[in-house]
XYZ file of N, CA and C in Angstrom:
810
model
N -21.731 17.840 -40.414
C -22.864 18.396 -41.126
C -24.078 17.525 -40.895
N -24.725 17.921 -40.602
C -26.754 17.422 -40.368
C -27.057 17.269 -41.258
N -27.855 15.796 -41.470
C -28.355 15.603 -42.829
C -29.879 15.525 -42.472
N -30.365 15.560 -43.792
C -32.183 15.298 -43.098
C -32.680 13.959 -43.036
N -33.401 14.140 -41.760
C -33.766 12.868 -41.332
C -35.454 12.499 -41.795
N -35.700 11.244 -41.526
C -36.915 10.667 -41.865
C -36.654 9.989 -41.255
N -37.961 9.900 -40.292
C -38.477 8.964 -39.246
C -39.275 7.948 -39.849
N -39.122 6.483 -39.569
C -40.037 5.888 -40.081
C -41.305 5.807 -39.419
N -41.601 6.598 -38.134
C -43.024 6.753 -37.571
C -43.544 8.063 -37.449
N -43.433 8.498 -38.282
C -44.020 10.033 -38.641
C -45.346 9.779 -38.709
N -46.023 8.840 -39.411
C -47.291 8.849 -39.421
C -48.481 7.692 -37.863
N -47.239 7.680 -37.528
C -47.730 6.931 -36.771
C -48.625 7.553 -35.629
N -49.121 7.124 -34.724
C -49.699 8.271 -33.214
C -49.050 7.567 -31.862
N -49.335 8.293 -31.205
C -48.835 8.149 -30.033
C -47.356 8.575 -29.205
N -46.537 7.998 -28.453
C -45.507 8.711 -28.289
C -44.510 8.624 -28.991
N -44.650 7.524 -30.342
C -43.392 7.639 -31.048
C -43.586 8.900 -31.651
N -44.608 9.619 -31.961
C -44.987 10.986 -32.717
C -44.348 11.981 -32.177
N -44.567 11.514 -31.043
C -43.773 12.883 -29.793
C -42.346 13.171 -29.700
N -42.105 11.953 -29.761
C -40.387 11.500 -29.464
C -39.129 12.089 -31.087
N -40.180 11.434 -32.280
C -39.728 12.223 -32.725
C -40.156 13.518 -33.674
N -40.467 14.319 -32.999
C -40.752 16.013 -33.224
C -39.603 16.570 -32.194
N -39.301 15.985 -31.153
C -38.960 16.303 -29.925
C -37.700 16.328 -30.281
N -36.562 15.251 -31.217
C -35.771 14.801 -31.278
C -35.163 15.950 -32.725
N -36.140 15.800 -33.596
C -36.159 16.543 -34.606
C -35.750 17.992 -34.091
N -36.722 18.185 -33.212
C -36.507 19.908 -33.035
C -35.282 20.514 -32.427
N -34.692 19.202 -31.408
C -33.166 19.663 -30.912
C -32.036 19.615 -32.182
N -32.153 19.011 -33.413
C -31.275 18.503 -34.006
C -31.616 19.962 -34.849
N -32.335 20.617 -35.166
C -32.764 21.903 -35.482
C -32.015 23.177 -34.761
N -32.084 23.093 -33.728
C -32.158 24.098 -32.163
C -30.291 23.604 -32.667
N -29.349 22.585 -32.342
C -27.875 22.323 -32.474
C -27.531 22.913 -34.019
N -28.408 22.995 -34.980
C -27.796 23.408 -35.878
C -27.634 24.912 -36.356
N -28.496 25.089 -35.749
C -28.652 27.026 -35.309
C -27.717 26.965 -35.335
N -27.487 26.419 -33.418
C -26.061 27.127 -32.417
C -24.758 27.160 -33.667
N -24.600 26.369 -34.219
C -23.651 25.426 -35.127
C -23.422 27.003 -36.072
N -24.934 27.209 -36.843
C -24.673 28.183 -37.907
C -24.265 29.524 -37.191
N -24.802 29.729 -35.817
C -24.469 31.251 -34.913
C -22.928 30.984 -35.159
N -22.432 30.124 -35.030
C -20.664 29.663 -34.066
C -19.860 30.161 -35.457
N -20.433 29.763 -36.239
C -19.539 29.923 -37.707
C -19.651 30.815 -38.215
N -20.618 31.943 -38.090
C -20.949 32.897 -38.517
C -20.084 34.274 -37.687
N -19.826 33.706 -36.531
C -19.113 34.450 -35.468
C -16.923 34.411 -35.768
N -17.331 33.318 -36.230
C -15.713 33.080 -37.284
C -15.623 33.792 -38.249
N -17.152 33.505 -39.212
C -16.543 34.080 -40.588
C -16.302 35.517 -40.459
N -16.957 36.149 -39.202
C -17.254 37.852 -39.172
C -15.753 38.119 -38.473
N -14.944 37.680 -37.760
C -13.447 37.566 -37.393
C -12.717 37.689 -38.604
N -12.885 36.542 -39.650
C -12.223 36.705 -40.732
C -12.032 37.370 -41.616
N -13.172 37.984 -42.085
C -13.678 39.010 -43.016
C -13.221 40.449 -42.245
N -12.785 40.314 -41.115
C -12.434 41.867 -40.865
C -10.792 41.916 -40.623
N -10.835 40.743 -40.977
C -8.961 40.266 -40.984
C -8.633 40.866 -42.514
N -9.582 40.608 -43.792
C -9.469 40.575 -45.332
C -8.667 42.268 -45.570
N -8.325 42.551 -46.164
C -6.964 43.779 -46.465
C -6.359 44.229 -45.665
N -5.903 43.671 -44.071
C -5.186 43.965 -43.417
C -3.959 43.154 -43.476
N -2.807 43.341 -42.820
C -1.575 42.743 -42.819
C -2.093 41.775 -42.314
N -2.706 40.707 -42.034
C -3.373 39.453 -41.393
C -3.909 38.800 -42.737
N -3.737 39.386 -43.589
C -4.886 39.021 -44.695
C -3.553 37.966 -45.741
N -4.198 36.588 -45.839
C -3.486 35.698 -46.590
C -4.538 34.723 -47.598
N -3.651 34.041 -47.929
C -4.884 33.133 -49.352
C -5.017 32.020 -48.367
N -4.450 31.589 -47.273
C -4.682 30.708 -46.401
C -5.849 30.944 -45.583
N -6.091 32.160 -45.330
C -7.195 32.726 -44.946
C -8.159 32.920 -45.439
N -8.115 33.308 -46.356
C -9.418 33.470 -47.492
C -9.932 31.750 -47.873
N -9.515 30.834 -48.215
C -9.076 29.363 -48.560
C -10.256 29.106 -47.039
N -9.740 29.566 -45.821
C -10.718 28.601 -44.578
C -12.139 29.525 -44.663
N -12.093 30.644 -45.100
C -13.436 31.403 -44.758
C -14.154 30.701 -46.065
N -13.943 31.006 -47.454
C -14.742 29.926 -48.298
C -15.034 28.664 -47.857
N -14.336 27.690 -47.081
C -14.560 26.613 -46.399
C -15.450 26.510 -45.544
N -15.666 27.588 -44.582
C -16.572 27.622 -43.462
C -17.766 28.253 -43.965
N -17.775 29.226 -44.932
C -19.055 29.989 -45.336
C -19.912 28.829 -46.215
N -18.750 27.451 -47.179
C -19.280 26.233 -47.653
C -20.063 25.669 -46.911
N -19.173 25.301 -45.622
C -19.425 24.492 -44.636
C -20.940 25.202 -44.235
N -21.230 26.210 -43.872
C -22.395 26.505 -43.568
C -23.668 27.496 -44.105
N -23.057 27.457 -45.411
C -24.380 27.031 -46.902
C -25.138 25.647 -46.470
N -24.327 24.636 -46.400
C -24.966 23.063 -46.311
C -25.677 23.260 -45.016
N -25.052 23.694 -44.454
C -26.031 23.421 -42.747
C -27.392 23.930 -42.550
N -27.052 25.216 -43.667
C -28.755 25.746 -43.536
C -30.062 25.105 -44.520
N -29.350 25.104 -45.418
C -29.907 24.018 -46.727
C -30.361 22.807 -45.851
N -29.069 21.868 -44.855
C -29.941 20.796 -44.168
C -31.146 21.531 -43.477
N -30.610 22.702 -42.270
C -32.159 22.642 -41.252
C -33.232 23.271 -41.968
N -33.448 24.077 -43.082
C -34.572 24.166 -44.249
C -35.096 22.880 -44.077
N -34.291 21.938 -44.367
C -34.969 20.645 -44.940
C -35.563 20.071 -43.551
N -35.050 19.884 -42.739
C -35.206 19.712 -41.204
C -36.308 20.180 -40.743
N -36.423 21.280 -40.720
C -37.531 22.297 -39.932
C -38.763 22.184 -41.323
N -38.598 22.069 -42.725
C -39.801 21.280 -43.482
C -40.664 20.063 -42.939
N -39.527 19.336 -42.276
C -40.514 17.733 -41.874
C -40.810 17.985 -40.691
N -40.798 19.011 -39.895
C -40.949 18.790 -38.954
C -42.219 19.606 -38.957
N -42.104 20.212 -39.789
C -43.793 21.334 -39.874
C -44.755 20.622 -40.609
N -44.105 19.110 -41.004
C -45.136 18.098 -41.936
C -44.940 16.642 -41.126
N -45.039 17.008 -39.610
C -45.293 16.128 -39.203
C -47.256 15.813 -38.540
N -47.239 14.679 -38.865
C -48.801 14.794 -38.265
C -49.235 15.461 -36.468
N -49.745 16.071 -36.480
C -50.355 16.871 -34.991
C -51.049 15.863 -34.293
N -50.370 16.145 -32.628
C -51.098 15.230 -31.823
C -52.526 15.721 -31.785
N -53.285 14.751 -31.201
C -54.532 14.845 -31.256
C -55.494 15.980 -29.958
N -54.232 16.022 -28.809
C -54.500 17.290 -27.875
C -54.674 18.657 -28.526
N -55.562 19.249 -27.794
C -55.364 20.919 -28.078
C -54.299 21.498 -28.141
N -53.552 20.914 -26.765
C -53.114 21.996 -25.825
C -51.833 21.163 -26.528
N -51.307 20.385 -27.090
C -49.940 19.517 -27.575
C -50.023 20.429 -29.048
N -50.904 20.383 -29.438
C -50.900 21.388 -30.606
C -50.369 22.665 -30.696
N -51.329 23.539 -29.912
C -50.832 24.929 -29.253
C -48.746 24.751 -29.099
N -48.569 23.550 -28.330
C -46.987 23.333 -27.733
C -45.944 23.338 -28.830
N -46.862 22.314 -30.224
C -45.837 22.375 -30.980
C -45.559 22.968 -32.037
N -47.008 24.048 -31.761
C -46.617 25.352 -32.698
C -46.028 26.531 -32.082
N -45.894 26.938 -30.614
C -44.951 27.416 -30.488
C -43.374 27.206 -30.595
N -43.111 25.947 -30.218
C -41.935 25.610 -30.300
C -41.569 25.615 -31.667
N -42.186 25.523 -32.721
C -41.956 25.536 -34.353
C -41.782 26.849 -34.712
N -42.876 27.938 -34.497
C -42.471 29.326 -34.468
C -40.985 29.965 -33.877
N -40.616 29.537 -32.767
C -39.653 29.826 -31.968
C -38.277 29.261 -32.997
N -38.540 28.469 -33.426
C -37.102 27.505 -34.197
C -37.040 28.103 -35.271
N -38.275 28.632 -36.125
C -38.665 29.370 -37.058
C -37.663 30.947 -37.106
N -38.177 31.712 -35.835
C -37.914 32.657 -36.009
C -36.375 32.897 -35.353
N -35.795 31.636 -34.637
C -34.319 31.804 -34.522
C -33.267 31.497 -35.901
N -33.836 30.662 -36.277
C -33.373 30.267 -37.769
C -33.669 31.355 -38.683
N -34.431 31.976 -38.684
C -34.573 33.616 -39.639
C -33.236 34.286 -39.067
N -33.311 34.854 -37.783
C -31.980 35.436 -37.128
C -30.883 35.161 -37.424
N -30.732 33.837 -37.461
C -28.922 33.179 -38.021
C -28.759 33.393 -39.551
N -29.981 32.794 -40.404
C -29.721 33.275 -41.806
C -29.287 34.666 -41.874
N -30.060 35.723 -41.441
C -29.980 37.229 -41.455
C -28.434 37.558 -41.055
N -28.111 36.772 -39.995
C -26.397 37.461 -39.824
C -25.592 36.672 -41.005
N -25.631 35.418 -41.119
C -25.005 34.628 -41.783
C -25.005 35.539 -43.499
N -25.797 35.680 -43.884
C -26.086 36.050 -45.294
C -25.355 37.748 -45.424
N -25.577 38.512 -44.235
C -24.791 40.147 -44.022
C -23.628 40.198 -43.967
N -23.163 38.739 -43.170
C -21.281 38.326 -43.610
C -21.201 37.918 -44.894
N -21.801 37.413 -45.109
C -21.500 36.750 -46.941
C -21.374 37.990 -47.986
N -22.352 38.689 -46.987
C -22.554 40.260 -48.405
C -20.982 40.683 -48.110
N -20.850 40.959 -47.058
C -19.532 41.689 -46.587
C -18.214 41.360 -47.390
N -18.072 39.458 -46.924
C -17.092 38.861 -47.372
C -16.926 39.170 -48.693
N -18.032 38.830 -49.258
C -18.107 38.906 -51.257
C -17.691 40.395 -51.837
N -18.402 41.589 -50.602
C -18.103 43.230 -51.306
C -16.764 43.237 -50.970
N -15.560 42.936 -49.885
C -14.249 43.154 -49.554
C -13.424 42.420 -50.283
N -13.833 40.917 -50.808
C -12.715 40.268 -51.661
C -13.144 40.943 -52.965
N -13.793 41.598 -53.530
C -14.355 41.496 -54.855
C -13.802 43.039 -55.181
N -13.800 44.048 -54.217
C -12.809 45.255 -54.264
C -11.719 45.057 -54.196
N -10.900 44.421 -53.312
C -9.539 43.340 -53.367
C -8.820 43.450 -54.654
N -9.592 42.166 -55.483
C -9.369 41.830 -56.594
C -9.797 42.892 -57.643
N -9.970 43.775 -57.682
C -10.479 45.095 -58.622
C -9.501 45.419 -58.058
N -8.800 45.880 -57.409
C -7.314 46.852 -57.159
C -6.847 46.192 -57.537
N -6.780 44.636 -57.541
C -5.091 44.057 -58.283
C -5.359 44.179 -59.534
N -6.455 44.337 -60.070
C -6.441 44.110 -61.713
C -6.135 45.380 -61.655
N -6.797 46.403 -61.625
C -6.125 47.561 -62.021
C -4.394 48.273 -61.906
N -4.294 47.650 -60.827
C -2.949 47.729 -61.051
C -1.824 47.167 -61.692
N -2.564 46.204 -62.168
C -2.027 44.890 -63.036
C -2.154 45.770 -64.605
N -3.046 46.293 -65.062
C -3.508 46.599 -66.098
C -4.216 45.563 -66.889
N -5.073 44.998 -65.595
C -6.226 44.105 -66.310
C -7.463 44.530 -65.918
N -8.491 43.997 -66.831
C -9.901 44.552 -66.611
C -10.674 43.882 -65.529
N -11.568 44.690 -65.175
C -12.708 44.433 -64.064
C -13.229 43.035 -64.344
N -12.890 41.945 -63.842
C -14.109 40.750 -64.296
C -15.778 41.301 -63.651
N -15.794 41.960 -62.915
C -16.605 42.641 -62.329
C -17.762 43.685 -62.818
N -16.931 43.903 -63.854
C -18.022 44.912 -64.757
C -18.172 46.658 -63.306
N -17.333 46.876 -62.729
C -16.808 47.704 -61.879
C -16.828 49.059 -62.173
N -17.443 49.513 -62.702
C -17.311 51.189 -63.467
C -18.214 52.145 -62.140
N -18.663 51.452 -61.466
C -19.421 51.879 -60.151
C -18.574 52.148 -58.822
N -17.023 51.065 -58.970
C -15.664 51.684 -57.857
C -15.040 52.189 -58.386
N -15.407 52.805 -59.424
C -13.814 53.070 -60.100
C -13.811 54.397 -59.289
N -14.670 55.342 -58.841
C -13.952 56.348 -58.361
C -13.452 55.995 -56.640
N -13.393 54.700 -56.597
C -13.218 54.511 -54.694
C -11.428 53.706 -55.540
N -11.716 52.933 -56.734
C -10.450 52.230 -56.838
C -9.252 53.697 -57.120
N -9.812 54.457 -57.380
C -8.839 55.663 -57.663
C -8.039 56.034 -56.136
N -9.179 56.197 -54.999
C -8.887 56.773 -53.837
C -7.417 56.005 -53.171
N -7.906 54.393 -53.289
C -7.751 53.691 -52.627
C -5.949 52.984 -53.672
N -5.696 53.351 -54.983
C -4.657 53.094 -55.335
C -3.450 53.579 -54.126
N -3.492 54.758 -53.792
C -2.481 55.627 -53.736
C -1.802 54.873 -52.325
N -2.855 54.229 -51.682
C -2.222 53.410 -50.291
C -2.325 52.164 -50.451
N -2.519 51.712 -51.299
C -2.801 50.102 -51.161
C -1.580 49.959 -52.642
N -0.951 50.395 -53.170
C -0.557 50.180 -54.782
C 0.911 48.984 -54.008
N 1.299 49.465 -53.229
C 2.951 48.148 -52.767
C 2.152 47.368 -52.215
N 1.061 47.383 -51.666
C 0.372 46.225 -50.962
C -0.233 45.460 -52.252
N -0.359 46.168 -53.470
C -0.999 45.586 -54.636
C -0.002 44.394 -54.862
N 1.483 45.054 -55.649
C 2.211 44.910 -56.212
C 2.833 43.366 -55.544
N 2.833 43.846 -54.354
C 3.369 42.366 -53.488
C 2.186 41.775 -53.709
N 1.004 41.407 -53.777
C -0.201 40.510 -53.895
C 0.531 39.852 -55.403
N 0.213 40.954 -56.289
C 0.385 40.116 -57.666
C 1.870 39.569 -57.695
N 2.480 39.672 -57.252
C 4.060 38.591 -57.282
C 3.573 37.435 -56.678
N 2.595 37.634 -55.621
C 2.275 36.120 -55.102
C 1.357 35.448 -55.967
N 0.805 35.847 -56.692
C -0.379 35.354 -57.482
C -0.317 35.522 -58.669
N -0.657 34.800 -59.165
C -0.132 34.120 -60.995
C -1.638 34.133 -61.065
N -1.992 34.789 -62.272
C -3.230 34.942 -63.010
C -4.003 33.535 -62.723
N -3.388 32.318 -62.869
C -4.533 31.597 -62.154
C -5.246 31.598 -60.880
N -4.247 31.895 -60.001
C -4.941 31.884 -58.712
C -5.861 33.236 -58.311
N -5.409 33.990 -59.489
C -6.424 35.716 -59.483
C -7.753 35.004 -59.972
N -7.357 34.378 -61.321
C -9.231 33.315 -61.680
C -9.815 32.517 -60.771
N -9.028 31.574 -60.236
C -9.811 31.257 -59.052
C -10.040 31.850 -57.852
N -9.630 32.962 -57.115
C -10.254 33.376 -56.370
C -11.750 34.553 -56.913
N -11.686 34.451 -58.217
C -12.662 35.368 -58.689
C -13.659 34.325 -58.861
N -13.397 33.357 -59.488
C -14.712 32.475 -59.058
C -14.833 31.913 -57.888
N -14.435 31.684 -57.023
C -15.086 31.715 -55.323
C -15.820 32.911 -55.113
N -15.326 33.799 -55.387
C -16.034 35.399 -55.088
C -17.745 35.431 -55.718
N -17.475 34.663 -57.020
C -18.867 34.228 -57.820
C -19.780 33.328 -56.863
N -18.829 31.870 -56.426
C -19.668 31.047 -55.695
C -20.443 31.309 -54.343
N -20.166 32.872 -53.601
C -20.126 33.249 -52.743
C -21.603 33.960 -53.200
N -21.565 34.645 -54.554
C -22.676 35.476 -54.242
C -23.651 34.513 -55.197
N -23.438 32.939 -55.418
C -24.052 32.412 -55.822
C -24.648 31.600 -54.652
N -24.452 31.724 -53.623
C -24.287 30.850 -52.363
C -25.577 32.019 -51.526
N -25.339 33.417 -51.965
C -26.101 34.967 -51.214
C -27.538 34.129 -51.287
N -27.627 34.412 -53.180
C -28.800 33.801 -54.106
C -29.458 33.017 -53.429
N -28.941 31.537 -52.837
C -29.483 30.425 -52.655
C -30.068 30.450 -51.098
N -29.386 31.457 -50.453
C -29.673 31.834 -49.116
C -31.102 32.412 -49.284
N -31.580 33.829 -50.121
C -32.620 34.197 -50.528
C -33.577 33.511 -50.522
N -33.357 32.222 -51.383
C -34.285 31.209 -51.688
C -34.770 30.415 -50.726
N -33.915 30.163 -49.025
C -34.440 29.705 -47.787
C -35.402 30.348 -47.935
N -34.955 31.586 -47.705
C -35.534 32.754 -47.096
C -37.349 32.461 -47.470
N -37.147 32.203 -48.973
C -38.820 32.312 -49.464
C -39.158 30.960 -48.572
N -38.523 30.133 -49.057
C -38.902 28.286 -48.475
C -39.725 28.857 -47.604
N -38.962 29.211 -46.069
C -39.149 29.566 -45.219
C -40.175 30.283 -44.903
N -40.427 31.582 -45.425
C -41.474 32.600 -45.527
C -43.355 31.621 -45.476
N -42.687 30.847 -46.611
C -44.212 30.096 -47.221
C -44.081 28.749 -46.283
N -43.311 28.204 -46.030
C -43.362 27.091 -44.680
C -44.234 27.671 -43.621
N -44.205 28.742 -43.188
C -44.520 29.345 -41.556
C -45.865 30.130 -42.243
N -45.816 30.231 -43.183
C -47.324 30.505 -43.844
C -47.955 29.558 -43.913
N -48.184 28.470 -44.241
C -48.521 27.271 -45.023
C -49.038 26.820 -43.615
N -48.184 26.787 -42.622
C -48.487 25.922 -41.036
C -49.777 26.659 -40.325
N -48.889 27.872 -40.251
C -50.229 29.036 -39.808
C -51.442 28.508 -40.285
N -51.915 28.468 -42.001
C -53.018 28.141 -42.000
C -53.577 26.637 -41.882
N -52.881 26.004 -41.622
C -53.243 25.061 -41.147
C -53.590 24.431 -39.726
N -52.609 25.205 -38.710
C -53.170 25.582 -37.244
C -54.633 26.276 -37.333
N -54.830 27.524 -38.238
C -55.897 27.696 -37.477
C -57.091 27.019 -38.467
N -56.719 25.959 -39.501
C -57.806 25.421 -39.790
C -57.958 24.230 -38.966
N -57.350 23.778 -38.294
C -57.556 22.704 -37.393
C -58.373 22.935 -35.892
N -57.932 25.023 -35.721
C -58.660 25.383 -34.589
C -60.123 25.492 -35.023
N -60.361 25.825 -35.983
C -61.677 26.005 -36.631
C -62.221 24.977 -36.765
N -61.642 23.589 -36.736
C -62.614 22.650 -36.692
C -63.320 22.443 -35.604
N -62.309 22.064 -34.438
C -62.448 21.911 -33.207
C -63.740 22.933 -32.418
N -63.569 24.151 -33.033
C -64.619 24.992 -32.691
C -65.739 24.493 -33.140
N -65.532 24.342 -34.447
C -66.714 23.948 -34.936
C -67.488 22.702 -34.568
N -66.904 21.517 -33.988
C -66.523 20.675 -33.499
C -67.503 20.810 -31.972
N -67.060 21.679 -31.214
C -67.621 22.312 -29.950
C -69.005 22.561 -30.341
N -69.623 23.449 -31.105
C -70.591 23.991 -31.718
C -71.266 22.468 -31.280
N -70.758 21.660 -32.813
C -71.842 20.551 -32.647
C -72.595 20.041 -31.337
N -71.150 19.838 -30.839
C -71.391 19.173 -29.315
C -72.703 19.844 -28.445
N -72.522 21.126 -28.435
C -73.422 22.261 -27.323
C -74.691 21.947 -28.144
N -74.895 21.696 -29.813
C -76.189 21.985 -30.255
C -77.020 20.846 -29.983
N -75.777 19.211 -30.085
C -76.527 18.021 -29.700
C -76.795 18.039 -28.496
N -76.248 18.232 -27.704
C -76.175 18.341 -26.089
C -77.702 19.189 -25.962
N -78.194 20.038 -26.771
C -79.255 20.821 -26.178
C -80.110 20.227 -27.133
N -80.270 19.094 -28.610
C -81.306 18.501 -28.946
C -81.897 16.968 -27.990
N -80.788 17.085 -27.080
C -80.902 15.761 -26.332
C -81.559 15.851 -25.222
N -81.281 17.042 -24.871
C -82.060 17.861 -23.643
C -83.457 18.234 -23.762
N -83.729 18.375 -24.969
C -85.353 18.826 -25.192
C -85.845 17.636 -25.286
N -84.924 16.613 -26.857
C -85.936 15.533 -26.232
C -86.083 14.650 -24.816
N -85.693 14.986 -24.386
C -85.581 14.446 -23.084
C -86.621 14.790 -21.970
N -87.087 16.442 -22.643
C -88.210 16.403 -22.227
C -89.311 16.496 -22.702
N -89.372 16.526 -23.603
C -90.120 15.712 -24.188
C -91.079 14.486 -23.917
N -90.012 13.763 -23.605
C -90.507 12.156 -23.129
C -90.737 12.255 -21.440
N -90.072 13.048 -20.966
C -90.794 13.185 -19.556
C -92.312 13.611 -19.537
N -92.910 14.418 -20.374
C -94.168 15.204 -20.611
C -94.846 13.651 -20.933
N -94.214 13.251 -22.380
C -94.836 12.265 -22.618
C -95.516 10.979 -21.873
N -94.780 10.567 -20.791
C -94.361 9.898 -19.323
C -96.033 10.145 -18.989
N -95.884 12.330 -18.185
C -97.094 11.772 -17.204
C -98.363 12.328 -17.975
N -97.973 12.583 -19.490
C -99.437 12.305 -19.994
C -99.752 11.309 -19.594
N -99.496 9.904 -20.134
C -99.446 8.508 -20.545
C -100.452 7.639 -18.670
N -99.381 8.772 -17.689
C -100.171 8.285 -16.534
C -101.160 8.895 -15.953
N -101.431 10.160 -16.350
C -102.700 10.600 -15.961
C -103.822 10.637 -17.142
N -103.712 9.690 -18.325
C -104.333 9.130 -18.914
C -104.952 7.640 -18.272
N -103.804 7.463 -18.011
C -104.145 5.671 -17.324
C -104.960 5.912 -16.095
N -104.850 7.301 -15.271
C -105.580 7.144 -14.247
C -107.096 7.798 -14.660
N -107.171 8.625 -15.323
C -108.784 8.451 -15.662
C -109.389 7.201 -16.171
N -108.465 6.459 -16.713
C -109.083 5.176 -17.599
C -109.708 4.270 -16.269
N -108.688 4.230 -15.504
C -108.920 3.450 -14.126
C -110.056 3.687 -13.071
N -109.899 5.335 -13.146
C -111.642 6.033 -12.207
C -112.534 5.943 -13.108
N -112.644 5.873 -14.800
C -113.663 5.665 -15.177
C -114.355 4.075 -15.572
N -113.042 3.403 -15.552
C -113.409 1.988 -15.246
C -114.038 1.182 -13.993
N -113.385 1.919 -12.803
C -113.623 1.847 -11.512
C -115.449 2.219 -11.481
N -115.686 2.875 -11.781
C -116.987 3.952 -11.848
C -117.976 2.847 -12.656
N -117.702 2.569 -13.591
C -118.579 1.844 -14.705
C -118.752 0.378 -14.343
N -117.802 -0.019 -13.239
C -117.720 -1.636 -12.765
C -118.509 -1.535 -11.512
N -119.087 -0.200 -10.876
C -119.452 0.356 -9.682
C -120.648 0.102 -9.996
N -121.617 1.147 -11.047
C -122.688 1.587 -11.433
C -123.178 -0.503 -12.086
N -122.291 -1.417 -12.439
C -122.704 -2.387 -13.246
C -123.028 -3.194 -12.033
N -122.510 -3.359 -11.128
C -122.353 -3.973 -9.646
C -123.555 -3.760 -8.814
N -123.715 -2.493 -8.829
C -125.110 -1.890 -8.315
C -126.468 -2.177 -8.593
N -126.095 -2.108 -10.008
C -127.862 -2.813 -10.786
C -128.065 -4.446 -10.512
N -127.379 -4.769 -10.669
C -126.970 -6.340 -10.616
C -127.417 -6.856 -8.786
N -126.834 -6.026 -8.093
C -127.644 -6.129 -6.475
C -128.873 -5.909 -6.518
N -129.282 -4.887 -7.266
C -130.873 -4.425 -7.338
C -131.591 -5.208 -7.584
């Protein structure tokens, strides 16, 4: 099982930043595969449940594995959180990279929950009818509150009642309570899946707007640049104008100095 990690250079820059997002995101990407693999078991098992294949040894590993990978998704939730709260490199284009690759992990991890959680429905509706035929044939009540099968538990007595009968010889009212509360923890387990679901929803919301408030700076950012770039340019000429005022000022000063040292020169010969 994957636990969540914390990097101690998350805030840091440079390539330890890189290294681990990079590292993070495979340990994400393995836990998918992990939740696909188990999910591909539990859907084997669950279609094993009221057939002659069907045992408490069996039921016993599918609660185990559907356990087993409750936790796994609960970790990459937590996983794929830090990794969408890691600080952004300072490139455009590294940005752009590691929001696709976050989307992509995003929306494969939606996919695995979605099968994972449709077996759980499955598993929970087949053991939970199960156990409503043995009570009834037992002449015990629905823990289920069941008044909604009762016309399928009617159908379904007439072929399943020796398949009942042999169940309850194997099973002593305790082990009927505890498999009815696994059946609980299962659709208490649905619940908590749901609740990714939102995590999730508002994670890939939350990033979104924060990608494009970071693109909006940068634009904005650009803006500046083009507007200084063109106040730098005017003054610039500006001071060129200024330039050959300054020298075709100096050169009248010079012909009219020239002129006045001429006319003073002249009298002075006279």
């Amino acid at each position: 099982m994957e636990g969540n990690y914390s990097f101690s250079s998350y805030h840091n820059g440079g390539p330890g930043r890189e290294k681990d997002f990079q590292k993070l995101a495979q340990t994400i990407g393995t836990s998918i595969q992990k939740i696909l693999q188990n999910v591909s078991s539990m859907q084997k098992m669950v279609n094993q449940l009221g057939t002659p294949q069907d045992s408490q040894d069996l039921r016993n590993q599918l609660h185990q594995i559907q356990h087993y990978t409750q936790q796994l998704a609960k970790d990459t939730s937590a996983n794929l959180k830090d990794l969408t709260g890691l600080p952004l490199p300072v490139s455009q284009s590294e940005q752009r990279q590691w929001k696709m690759q976050k989307e992509r992990l995003a929306d494969e991890f939606t996919s695995a929950l979605n099968l994972f959680q449709a077996t759980q429905r499955k598993a929970a509706q087949k053991e939970k009818e199960q156990m409503q035929r043995v009570r009834a044939n037992s002449g015990l009540g629905d823990p289920f509150g069941g008044s909604r099968y009762s016309e399928q538990l009617i159908e379904l007595q007439d072929n399943t009642g020796q398949q009942d009968a042999q169940m309850m010889d194997e099973m002593n009212l305790q082990m009927l309570e505890e498999q009815e509360q696994a059946i609980r923890q299962l659709e208490s387990d649905i619940s908590d899946v749901n609740q990714i679901f939102k995590e999730l929803g508002a994670m890939v919301h939350e990033q979104g707007e924060v990608i494009d408030s970071i693109e909006a700076s940068v634009e904005k950012t650009e803006v500046f640049v083009n507007e200084g770039t063109g106040q730098l340019r005017q003054a610039s000429n500006y001071q060129t104008k200024l330039r050959k005022k300054k020298c075709i000022l100096a050169i009248c000063l010079t012909v009219v100095l020239a002129v006045i040292i001429g006319i003073i020169v002249w009298q002075v010969s006279n």
